[in-house]
Protein backbone atom coordinates (compact mmCIF):
# COMPACT_ATOMS: atom_id res chain seq x y z
CA UNK A 1 23.10 97.41 -54.83
CA UNK A 2 25.35 97.87 -57.85
CA UNK A 3 24.32 99.24 -60.99
CA UNK A 4 24.18 96.91 -63.93
CA UNK A 5 26.88 97.34 -66.32
CA UNK A 6 26.08 98.77 -69.67
CA UNK A 7 28.67 97.95 -72.29
CA UNK A 8 29.49 100.74 -74.60
CA UNK A 9 27.34 101.46 -77.80
CA UNK A 10 27.75 103.78 -80.68
CA UNK A 11 25.38 106.80 -81.01
CA UNK A 12 23.99 105.22 -84.19
CA UNK A 13 23.12 101.91 -82.34
CA UNK A 14 21.77 103.77 -79.28
CA UNK A 15 19.36 105.79 -81.64
CA UNK A 16 18.30 102.54 -83.12
CA UNK A 17 17.45 101.08 -79.77
CA UNK A 18 15.56 104.30 -78.92
CA UNK A 19 13.66 104.04 -82.20
CA UNK A 20 12.65 100.35 -81.55
CA UNK A 21 11.44 101.23 -78.12
CA UNK A 22 9.44 104.11 -79.59
CA UNK A 23 7.91 101.58 -82.03
CA UNK A 24 6.83 99.39 -79.23
CA UNK A 25 5.34 102.24 -77.18
CA UNK A 26 3.54 103.68 -80.20
CA UNK A 27 2.14 100.22 -80.85
CA UNK A 28 1.03 99.89 -77.21
CA UNK A 29 -0.60 103.47 -77.22
CA UNK A 30 -2.53 102.58 -80.39
CA UNK A 31 -4.59 99.87 -78.35
CA UNK A 32 -6.50 102.48 -76.23
CA UNK A 33 -6.12 105.25 -78.79
CA UNK A 34 -6.74 103.71 -82.28
CA UNK A 35 -6.83 107.25 -83.69
CA UNK A 36 -3.03 107.39 -83.34
CA UNK A 37 -1.38 107.41 -86.81
CA UNK A 38 -0.83 103.73 -87.26
CA UNK A 39 2.16 104.27 -89.77
CA UNK A 40 4.30 105.73 -87.04
CA UNK A 41 4.99 102.16 -85.71
CA UNK A 42 6.25 101.12 -89.11
CA UNK A 43 8.40 104.15 -89.61
CA UNK A 44 10.09 103.93 -86.13
CA UNK A 45 10.85 100.13 -86.81
CA UNK A 46 12.12 100.80 -90.37
CA UNK A 47 14.39 103.72 -89.17
CA UNK A 48 15.92 101.43 -86.70
CA UNK A 49 16.50 98.78 -89.38
CA UNK A 50 18.22 101.31 -91.67
CA UNK A 51 20.45 102.54 -88.83
CA UNK A 52 21.38 98.95 -88.01
CA UNK A 53 21.65 97.68 -91.51
CA UNK A 54 25.51 97.64 -91.53
CA UNK A 55 25.43 95.39 -88.32
CA UNK A 56 23.02 92.64 -89.73
CA UNK A 57 24.86 89.53 -90.51
CA UNK A 58 25.69 89.32 -94.20
CA UNK A 59 23.35 86.38 -94.98
CA UNK A 60 20.55 87.88 -93.15
CA UNK A 61 21.08 91.24 -94.76
CA UNK A 62 21.34 89.65 -98.23
CA UNK A 63 18.02 87.84 -97.60
CA UNK A 64 16.25 90.86 -96.13
CA UNK A 65 17.45 93.08 -98.93
CA UNK A 66 16.11 90.58 -101.66
CA UNK A 67 12.80 90.54 -99.96
CA UNK A 68 12.57 94.26 -99.94
CA UNK A 69 13.57 94.61 -103.41
CA UNK A 70 11.01 92.05 -104.64
CA UNK A 71 8.26 93.55 -102.57
CA UNK A 72 8.86 97.10 -104.00
CA UNK A 73 9.10 95.57 -107.54
CA UNK A 74 5.83 93.76 -107.05
CA UNK A 75 4.14 96.91 -105.88
CA UNK A 76 5.51 99.10 -108.81
CA UNK A 77 4.41 96.26 -111.16
CA UNK A 78 0.89 96.41 -109.83
CA UNK A 79 0.73 100.09 -110.11
CA UNK A 80 2.07 100.41 -113.56
CA UNK A 81 0.79 97.35 -115.15
CA UNK A 82 -2.71 96.98 -113.57
CA UNK A 83 -3.16 100.61 -112.32
CA UNK A 84 -3.63 99.18 -108.70
CA UNK A 85 -4.45 101.77 -105.96
CA UNK A 86 -1.51 101.62 -103.52
CA UNK A 87 -1.43 103.42 -100.11
CA UNK A 88 2.24 104.23 -100.28
CA UNK A 89 2.44 105.79 -96.74
CA UNK A 90 1.29 102.39 -95.44
CA UNK A 91 3.61 100.10 -97.36
CA UNK A 92 5.97 99.86 -94.32
CA UNK A 93 3.10 98.61 -92.07
CA UNK A 94 3.51 94.94 -92.78
CA UNK A 95 4.40 92.66 -89.84
CA UNK A 96 4.84 95.74 -87.46
CA UNK A 97 2.38 94.22 -85.11
CA UNK A 98 4.43 91.07 -84.96
CA UNK A 99 7.73 92.85 -84.62
CA UNK A 100 6.27 94.94 -81.80
CA UNK A 101 5.18 91.67 -80.07
CA UNK A 102 8.80 90.36 -80.49
CA UNK A 103 10.14 93.56 -78.93
CA UNK A 104 7.70 93.42 -76.11
CA UNK A 105 8.64 89.67 -75.54
CA UNK A 106 12.34 90.66 -75.22
CA UNK A 107 11.46 92.19 -71.90
CA UNK A 108 11.26 88.83 -70.49
CA UNK A 109 15.01 89.10 -69.97
CA UNK A 110 14.32 91.55 -67.14
CA UNK A 111 12.23 89.23 -65.21
CA UNK A 112 13.95 87.18 -62.66
CA UNK A 113 17.00 87.28 -60.53
CA UNK A 114 18.87 90.64 -61.03
CA UNK A 115 22.22 88.93 -59.96
CA UNK A 116 22.28 86.31 -62.63
CA UNK A 117 20.18 83.51 -64.03
CA UNK A 118 18.94 80.82 -61.84
CA UNK A 119 20.41 77.42 -62.31
CA UNK A 120 18.07 75.13 -64.21
CA UNK A 121 18.78 72.05 -62.14
CA UNK A 122 19.23 68.69 -63.84
CA UNK A 123 18.07 68.75 -67.41
CA UNK A 124 16.32 65.87 -69.26
CA UNK A 125 18.26 64.52 -72.22
CA UNK A 126 17.61 62.14 -74.88
CA UNK A 127 14.09 61.22 -76.33
CA UNK A 128 12.34 62.44 -73.05
CA UNK A 129 14.15 65.76 -73.46
CA UNK A 130 13.02 66.19 -77.04
CA UNK A 131 9.47 65.35 -76.03
CA UNK A 132 9.45 67.62 -73.10
CA UNK A 133 10.77 70.47 -75.27
CA UNK A 134 7.96 69.68 -78.01
CA UNK A 135 5.29 69.32 -75.28
CA UNK A 136 6.36 72.51 -73.32
CA UNK A 137 6.42 74.68 -76.72
CA UNK A 138 3.15 73.17 -77.84
CA UNK A 139 1.22 73.45 -74.55
CA UNK A 140 2.32 77.10 -73.82
CA UNK A 141 2.40 78.05 -77.37
CA UNK A 142 -1.21 77.48 -77.84
CA UNK A 143 -1.67 80.66 -75.62
CA UNK A 144 1.52 82.52 -75.95
CA UNK A 145 2.27 81.73 -79.49
CA UNK A 146 5.80 82.68 -80.82
CA UNK A 147 6.98 84.18 -77.45
CA UNK A 148 7.01 80.63 -75.98
CA UNK A 149 9.91 79.63 -78.37
CA UNK A 150 11.94 82.41 -76.98
CA UNK A 151 11.02 81.69 -73.45
CA UNK A 152 11.98 77.94 -73.79
CA UNK A 153 14.75 78.46 -76.26
CA UNK A 154 16.61 81.05 -74.12
CA UNK A 155 16.14 78.74 -71.05
CA UNK A 156 17.84 75.92 -73.20
CA UNK A 157 20.50 78.09 -74.44
CA UNK A 158 21.66 78.86 -71.02
CA UNK A 159 23.39 75.49 -71.06
CA UNK A 160 25.13 76.14 -74.40
CA UNK A 161 24.35 76.83 -77.98
CA UNK A 162 21.20 75.21 -79.26
CA UNK A 163 21.65 72.21 -81.33
CA UNK A 164 19.75 71.17 -84.41
CA UNK A 165 17.48 68.65 -82.63
CA UNK A 166 16.55 71.42 -80.09
CA UNK A 167 15.65 73.87 -83.08
CA UNK A 168 13.37 71.18 -84.75
CA UNK A 169 11.63 70.42 -81.57
CA UNK A 170 10.95 74.09 -80.98
CA UNK A 171 9.89 74.57 -84.56
CA UNK A 172 7.60 71.60 -84.74
CA UNK A 173 6.10 72.01 -81.18
CA UNK A 174 4.88 75.60 -82.14
CA UNK A 175 3.86 75.15 -85.67
CA UNK A 176 1.75 72.09 -84.82
CA UNK A 177 -0.31 74.26 -82.41
CA UNK A 178 -1.72 75.85 -85.50
CA UNK A 179 -3.71 72.74 -86.03
CA UNK A 180 -6.10 73.44 -83.26
CA UNK A 181 -5.33 76.28 -80.96
CA UNK A 182 -8.13 78.93 -80.87
CA UNK A 183 -5.61 81.46 -79.73
CA UNK A 184 -3.24 81.12 -82.73
CA UNK A 185 -3.00 83.73 -85.36
CA UNK A 186 -4.02 81.14 -87.95
CA UNK A 187 -7.26 80.46 -86.30
CA UNK A 188 -7.95 84.14 -86.12
CA UNK A 189 -7.38 84.34 -89.82
CA UNK A 190 -9.39 81.40 -90.49
CA UNK A 191 -12.42 82.43 -88.47
CA UNK A 192 -12.43 85.71 -90.41
CA UNK A 193 -12.32 83.88 -93.67
CA UNK A 194 -14.69 81.06 -92.87
CA UNK A 195 -17.14 82.31 -90.15
CA UNK A 196 -19.45 79.39 -90.52
CA UNK A 197 -16.76 76.81 -89.83
CA UNK A 198 -17.46 74.16 -87.13
CA UNK A 199 -14.81 74.47 -84.69
CA UNK A 200 -15.67 71.18 -82.84
CA UNK A 201 -14.93 69.24 -86.00
CA UNK A 202 -11.66 71.20 -86.48
CA UNK A 203 -10.58 70.37 -82.85
CA UNK A 204 -11.48 66.66 -83.26
CA UNK A 205 -9.38 66.52 -86.37
CA UNK A 206 -6.51 68.96 -85.31
CA UNK A 207 -5.77 67.89 -81.72
CA UNK A 208 -5.09 64.10 -82.43
CA UNK A 209 -3.02 65.16 -85.54
CA UNK A 210 -0.90 67.58 -83.38
CA UNK A 211 -0.28 64.68 -80.90
CA UNK A 212 0.91 62.45 -83.74
CA UNK A 213 3.15 65.25 -84.93
CA UNK A 214 4.79 65.30 -81.52
CA UNK A 215 5.10 61.50 -81.42
CA UNK A 216 6.52 61.52 -85.07
CA UNK A 217 8.95 64.25 -83.95
CA UNK A 218 10.34 62.23 -80.95
CA UNK A 219 10.81 58.96 -82.92
CA UNK A 220 12.38 60.61 -85.88
CA UNK A 221 14.90 62.86 -84.02
CA UNK A 222 15.91 59.89 -81.77
CA UNK A 223 16.70 57.75 -84.91
CA UNK A 224 18.47 60.65 -86.83
CA UNK A 225 20.66 62.22 -83.91
CA UNK A 226 22.50 61.18 -80.91
CA UNK A 227 20.55 62.78 -78.25
CA UNK A 228 22.43 61.52 -75.23
CA UNK A 229 23.79 64.96 -74.48
CA UNK A 230 20.84 67.10 -75.92
CA UNK A 231 19.15 68.90 -73.07
CA UNK A 232 15.42 69.19 -73.15
CA UNK A 233 12.82 71.40 -71.47
CA UNK A 234 11.74 69.78 -68.21
CA UNK A 235 8.00 70.16 -67.62
CA UNK A 236 8.60 70.51 -63.72
CA UNK A 237 6.54 73.22 -61.76
CA UNK A 238 9.63 75.44 -61.39
CA UNK A 239 10.35 75.42 -65.20
CA UNK A 240 6.74 76.12 -65.97
CA UNK A 241 6.02 78.68 -63.17
CA UNK A 242 6.77 81.95 -64.95
CA UNK A 243 5.38 80.82 -68.36
CA UNK A 244 2.21 79.47 -66.76
CA UNK A 245 1.72 82.69 -64.70
CA UNK A 246 2.09 84.81 -68.05
CA UNK A 247 -0.28 82.35 -69.88
CA UNK A 248 -2.82 82.93 -67.14
CA UNK A 249 -2.52 86.68 -67.17
CA UNK A 250 -2.90 86.66 -70.91
CA UNK A 251 -6.14 84.64 -70.57
CA UNK A 252 -7.42 86.88 -67.73
CA UNK A 253 -6.85 90.08 -69.83
CA UNK A 254 -8.31 88.46 -72.94
CA UNK A 255 -11.43 87.35 -71.34
CA UNK A 256 -11.99 89.71 -68.42
CA UNK A 257 -10.13 93.05 -68.84
CA UNK A 258 -9.38 93.60 -72.57
CA UNK A 259 -11.70 91.15 -74.54
CA UNK A 260 -11.45 93.23 -77.73
CA UNK A 261 -7.75 92.88 -77.96
CA UNK A 262 -6.18 89.92 -79.71
CA UNK A 263 -3.64 87.55 -78.02
CA UNK A 264 -0.74 89.18 -79.93
CA UNK A 265 -1.80 92.70 -78.75
CA UNK A 266 -2.11 91.69 -75.09
CA UNK A 267 1.41 89.95 -75.12
CA UNK A 268 2.76 93.04 -76.66
CA UNK A 269 1.88 95.31 -73.60
CA UNK A 270 1.68 92.76 -70.88
CA UNK A 271 5.21 91.29 -70.97
CA UNK A 272 6.97 94.69 -70.76
CA UNK A 273 4.54 95.56 -67.93
CA UNK A 274 5.23 92.40 -66.06
CA UNK A 275 9.03 93.13 -66.53
CA UNK A 276 8.55 96.67 -65.05
CA UNK A 277 6.36 95.37 -62.21
CA UNK A 278 9.02 92.77 -61.16
CA UNK A 279 11.81 95.37 -61.06
CA UNK A 280 10.04 98.31 -59.56
CA UNK A 281 10.38 96.87 -55.94
CA UNK A 282 14.06 97.37 -56.46
CA UNK A 283 13.44 101.07 -56.89
CA UNK A 284 12.68 103.45 -59.84
CA UNK A 285 16.32 104.24 -60.43
CA UNK A 286 17.19 100.52 -60.72
CA UNK A 287 14.31 99.87 -63.05
CA UNK A 288 15.12 102.92 -65.30
CA UNK A 289 18.81 101.71 -65.61
CA UNK A 290 17.72 98.18 -66.46
CA UNK A 291 15.42 99.44 -69.18
CA UNK A 292 18.08 101.80 -70.36
CA UNK A 293 20.60 98.88 -70.72
CA UNK A 294 17.90 96.77 -72.44
CA UNK A 295 17.13 99.57 -74.83
CA UNK A 296 20.81 100.27 -75.80
CA UNK A 297 21.99 96.64 -75.93
CA UNK A 298 19.28 94.01 -76.34
CA UNK A 299 17.05 95.95 -78.65
CA UNK A 300 19.69 96.64 -81.32
CA UNK A 301 20.79 93.14 -81.06
CA UNK A 302 17.26 92.09 -82.44
CA UNK A 303 18.35 93.66 -85.84
CA UNK A 304 18.25 90.38 -87.62
CA UNK A 305 14.67 89.57 -86.32
CA UNK A 306 13.27 92.95 -87.03
CA UNK A 307 14.83 93.31 -90.57
CA UNK A 308 13.55 89.83 -91.70
CA UNK A 309 10.01 90.40 -90.39
CA UNK A 310 9.58 93.89 -91.80
CA UNK A 311 11.10 92.63 -95.25
CA UNK A 312 8.81 89.77 -95.29
CA UNK A 313 5.93 91.97 -94.63
CA UNK A 314 6.64 94.23 -97.45
CA UNK A 315 6.99 91.19 -99.74
CA UNK A 316 3.60 89.86 -98.63
CA UNK A 317 2.07 93.10 -99.41
CA UNK A 318 3.56 93.42 -102.80
CA UNK A 319 2.50 89.99 -103.80
CA UNK A 320 -0.99 90.19 -102.42
CA UNK A 321 -1.55 93.47 -104.10
CA UNK A 322 -0.26 92.25 -107.46
CA UNK A 323 -2.32 89.07 -107.30
CA UNK A 324 -5.49 91.10 -106.34
CA UNK A 325 -4.88 93.54 -109.17
CA UNK A 326 -4.10 90.79 -111.78
CA UNK A 327 -6.97 88.24 -110.90
CA UNK A 328 -9.75 90.66 -109.93
CA UNK A 329 -12.93 89.01 -108.35
CA UNK A 330 -15.12 87.87 -111.14
CA UNK A 331 -14.37 84.15 -111.16
CA UNK A 332 -13.71 81.37 -108.64
CA UNK A 333 -11.08 78.66 -108.79
CA UNK A 334 -13.25 75.65 -108.05
CA UNK A 335 -17.03 75.06 -109.02
CA UNK A 336 -17.18 72.99 -105.80
CA UNK A 337 -14.81 72.84 -102.89
CA UNK A 338 -14.50 69.00 -102.08
CA UNK A 339 -11.93 66.59 -100.96
CA UNK A 340 -9.95 66.69 -104.29
CA UNK A 341 -9.90 70.48 -104.45
CA UNK A 342 -8.93 70.54 -100.69
CA UNK A 343 -6.01 68.40 -101.24
CA UNK A 344 -4.77 70.36 -104.24
CA UNK A 345 -5.03 73.46 -102.25
CA UNK A 346 -3.19 72.12 -99.23
CA UNK A 347 -0.44 70.83 -101.42
CA UNK A 348 -0.20 74.20 -103.37
CA UNK A 349 0.00 76.21 -100.22
CA UNK A 350 2.72 73.98 -98.49
CA UNK A 351 4.59 74.03 -101.79
CA UNK A 352 4.41 77.78 -101.92
CA UNK A 353 5.76 77.83 -98.27
CA UNK A 354 8.79 75.70 -99.25
CA UNK A 355 9.37 78.18 -102.07
CA UNK A 356 9.51 80.96 -99.39
CA UNK A 357 6.05 82.27 -99.18
CA UNK A 358 4.31 82.46 -95.85
CA UNK A 359 1.13 80.25 -95.63
CA UNK A 360 -0.93 83.29 -94.86
CA UNK A 361 -0.52 84.43 -98.51
CA UNK A 362 -1.56 81.21 -99.95
CA UNK A 363 -4.52 80.88 -97.54
CA UNK A 364 -5.60 84.60 -98.26
CA UNK A 365 -5.22 84.10 -102.14
CA UNK A 366 -7.17 80.85 -101.99
CA UNK A 367 -10.02 82.32 -100.06
CA UNK A 368 -10.25 85.23 -102.40
CA UNK A 369 -10.71 82.91 -105.31
CA UNK A 370 -13.46 80.71 -103.75
CA UNK A 371 -17.16 81.17 -103.03
CA UNK A 372 -17.81 78.81 -100.19
CA UNK A 373 -21.23 77.60 -98.99
CA UNK A 374 -21.45 77.31 -95.19
CA UNK A 375 -21.17 73.51 -95.32
CA UNK A 376 -17.81 73.66 -97.09
CA UNK A 377 -16.29 76.13 -94.75
CA UNK A 378 -15.08 73.59 -92.14
CA UNK A 379 -13.24 71.82 -94.74
CA UNK A 380 -11.62 75.07 -96.26
CA UNK A 381 -10.85 75.87 -92.45
CA UNK A 382 -8.79 72.69 -91.91
CA UNK A 383 -6.97 73.16 -95.23
CA UNK A 384 -5.95 76.59 -94.02
CA UNK A 385 -4.87 75.43 -90.49
CA UNK A 386 -3.01 72.24 -91.77
CA UNK A 387 -1.26 74.09 -94.56
CA UNK A 388 -0.31 76.78 -91.87
CA UNK A 389 0.96 73.99 -89.49
CA UNK A 390 3.03 72.20 -92.07
CA UNK A 391 3.99 75.21 -94.14
CA UNK A 392 5.46 77.16 -91.18
CA UNK A 393 7.48 74.31 -90.13
CA UNK A 394 9.09 73.83 -93.49
CA UNK A 395 8.97 77.26 -94.98
CA UNK A 396 12.35 79.05 -94.77
CA UNK A 397 10.62 82.50 -94.55
CA UNK A 398 7.99 81.46 -91.96
CA UNK A 399 7.62 83.32 -88.75
CA UNK A 400 9.03 80.76 -86.72
CA UNK A 401 11.99 80.09 -88.88
CA UNK A 402 12.62 83.85 -89.28
CA UNK A 403 12.63 84.11 -85.68
CA UNK A 404 14.93 81.27 -84.96
CA UNK A 405 17.34 82.54 -87.67
CA UNK A 406 17.20 86.06 -86.22
CA UNK A 407 17.66 85.22 -82.71
CA UNK A 408 19.81 82.18 -82.62
CA UNK A 409 21.44 82.23 -86.15
CA UNK A 410 20.06 78.93 -87.56
CA UNK A 411 19.41 79.26 -91.27
CA UNK A 412 15.83 79.03 -92.35
CA UNK A 413 16.94 76.96 -95.32
CA UNK A 414 18.69 74.62 -93.13
CA UNK A 415 15.56 74.19 -90.99
CA UNK A 416 13.66 73.65 -94.37
CA UNK A 417 16.03 70.82 -95.39
CA UNK A 418 15.72 68.91 -92.19
CA UNK A 419 12.02 69.41 -92.02
CA UNK A 420 11.14 68.10 -95.59
CA UNK A 421 10.65 64.51 -94.33
CA UNK A 422 8.42 65.55 -91.43
CA UNK A 423 6.45 67.83 -93.81
CA UNK A 424 5.90 64.88 -96.21
CA UNK A 425 4.86 62.50 -93.38
CA UNK A 426 2.49 65.16 -91.97
CA UNK A 427 1.18 65.84 -95.43
CA UNK A 428 0.12 62.37 -95.91
CA UNK A 429 -1.70 62.28 -92.55
CA UNK A 430 -3.40 65.66 -93.37
CA UNK A 431 -4.52 64.29 -96.70
CA UNK A 432 -6.19 61.33 -94.98
CA UNK A 433 -7.88 63.81 -92.54
CA UNK A 434 -9.13 65.91 -95.34
CA UNK A 435 -10.77 62.92 -97.04
CA UNK A 436 -12.49 61.94 -93.71
CA UNK A 437 -13.55 65.60 -93.18
CA UNK A 438 -15.07 65.74 -96.66
CA UNK A 439 -17.26 62.69 -95.65
CA UNK A 440 -18.43 64.47 -92.44
CA UNK A 441 -19.63 67.62 -94.31
């Protein structure tokens, strides 16, 4: 069997690839050994970013540089103006767990036929194709989260560069899962902030709203674009086999083997492990060569994704630190959290997402300024989940749009412009749902 060809790479890029792999391995090692210095993951990933900085596309480099500068300026302001205590060695830790997951997900490329990609067969096109893409991302994304976008996006990209309708279907299919998925990062944040929420009520409100989002996406994109030649993701058994197996493995680890680990952590180590397991039957030398090729070529090619996520994490840390230092904790934003307050909070968080802030910032800031009684926590929880779902779809710096920009080159601001109408429609539906939820409370 012939060796896989490894194109040439510069020593600088090779060192960056090794540094990214080291960040992934350090993150995985921290799961069984939490005493391992957590800052090492961030240092390894930021070192790789610095080494690859000149290779990052100019638009992405400008955006990441602006986020880094603003984040550092906010931290310095919080320190000098409000005498905030800042753990400077930890300022590079933001979003490292997400970046480690993205690196782990990249090893999916080592799973499959070593002699080339399998043919996809006859692809669906038109509205059924868009609906299939949305549904595939949504159903698998409720468990595998962001990794599903890459699994399905890469499969669609085998037929040619992805088109705008495909990007929008990928974006909305995943972001709408935040409305109800118990495995989503949004739900994990909400369960921490509102431990007395009633998940049954959230599910009863969020799941139908998510299905409406899928229907709205299919109808809207069918009217706005000519979809006759736009390939979609077919929910055939062959298409779903590998993602479903991975989803079942994630659930098995989450509920049986490693219940203390979150879904993101499990994905981080499980996908590289699965890639190694599928290659080892070809022999250890073959496996080592494929990992080496992946480290030297694929990992440095992730420079855009990695830089944007790390920079956004630094911005989030700087903003949250400054807000905490400036506002303190001696007052509450609302005397009572009812329907009107819920609507105002939802609109404010979505507006901040359009301005470039991740919804987690707005949700965290809102929670820090409220004193919620147990009966009001379900309403707050749905505000947080809905603003996350709508905000991540339209926000140019949300995780999904940063990932699409870093991996496929689609501008987050272009995604924002084309999702504004969708966000407005969904906001109207969310506001109606919030009024109904306030009546249930």
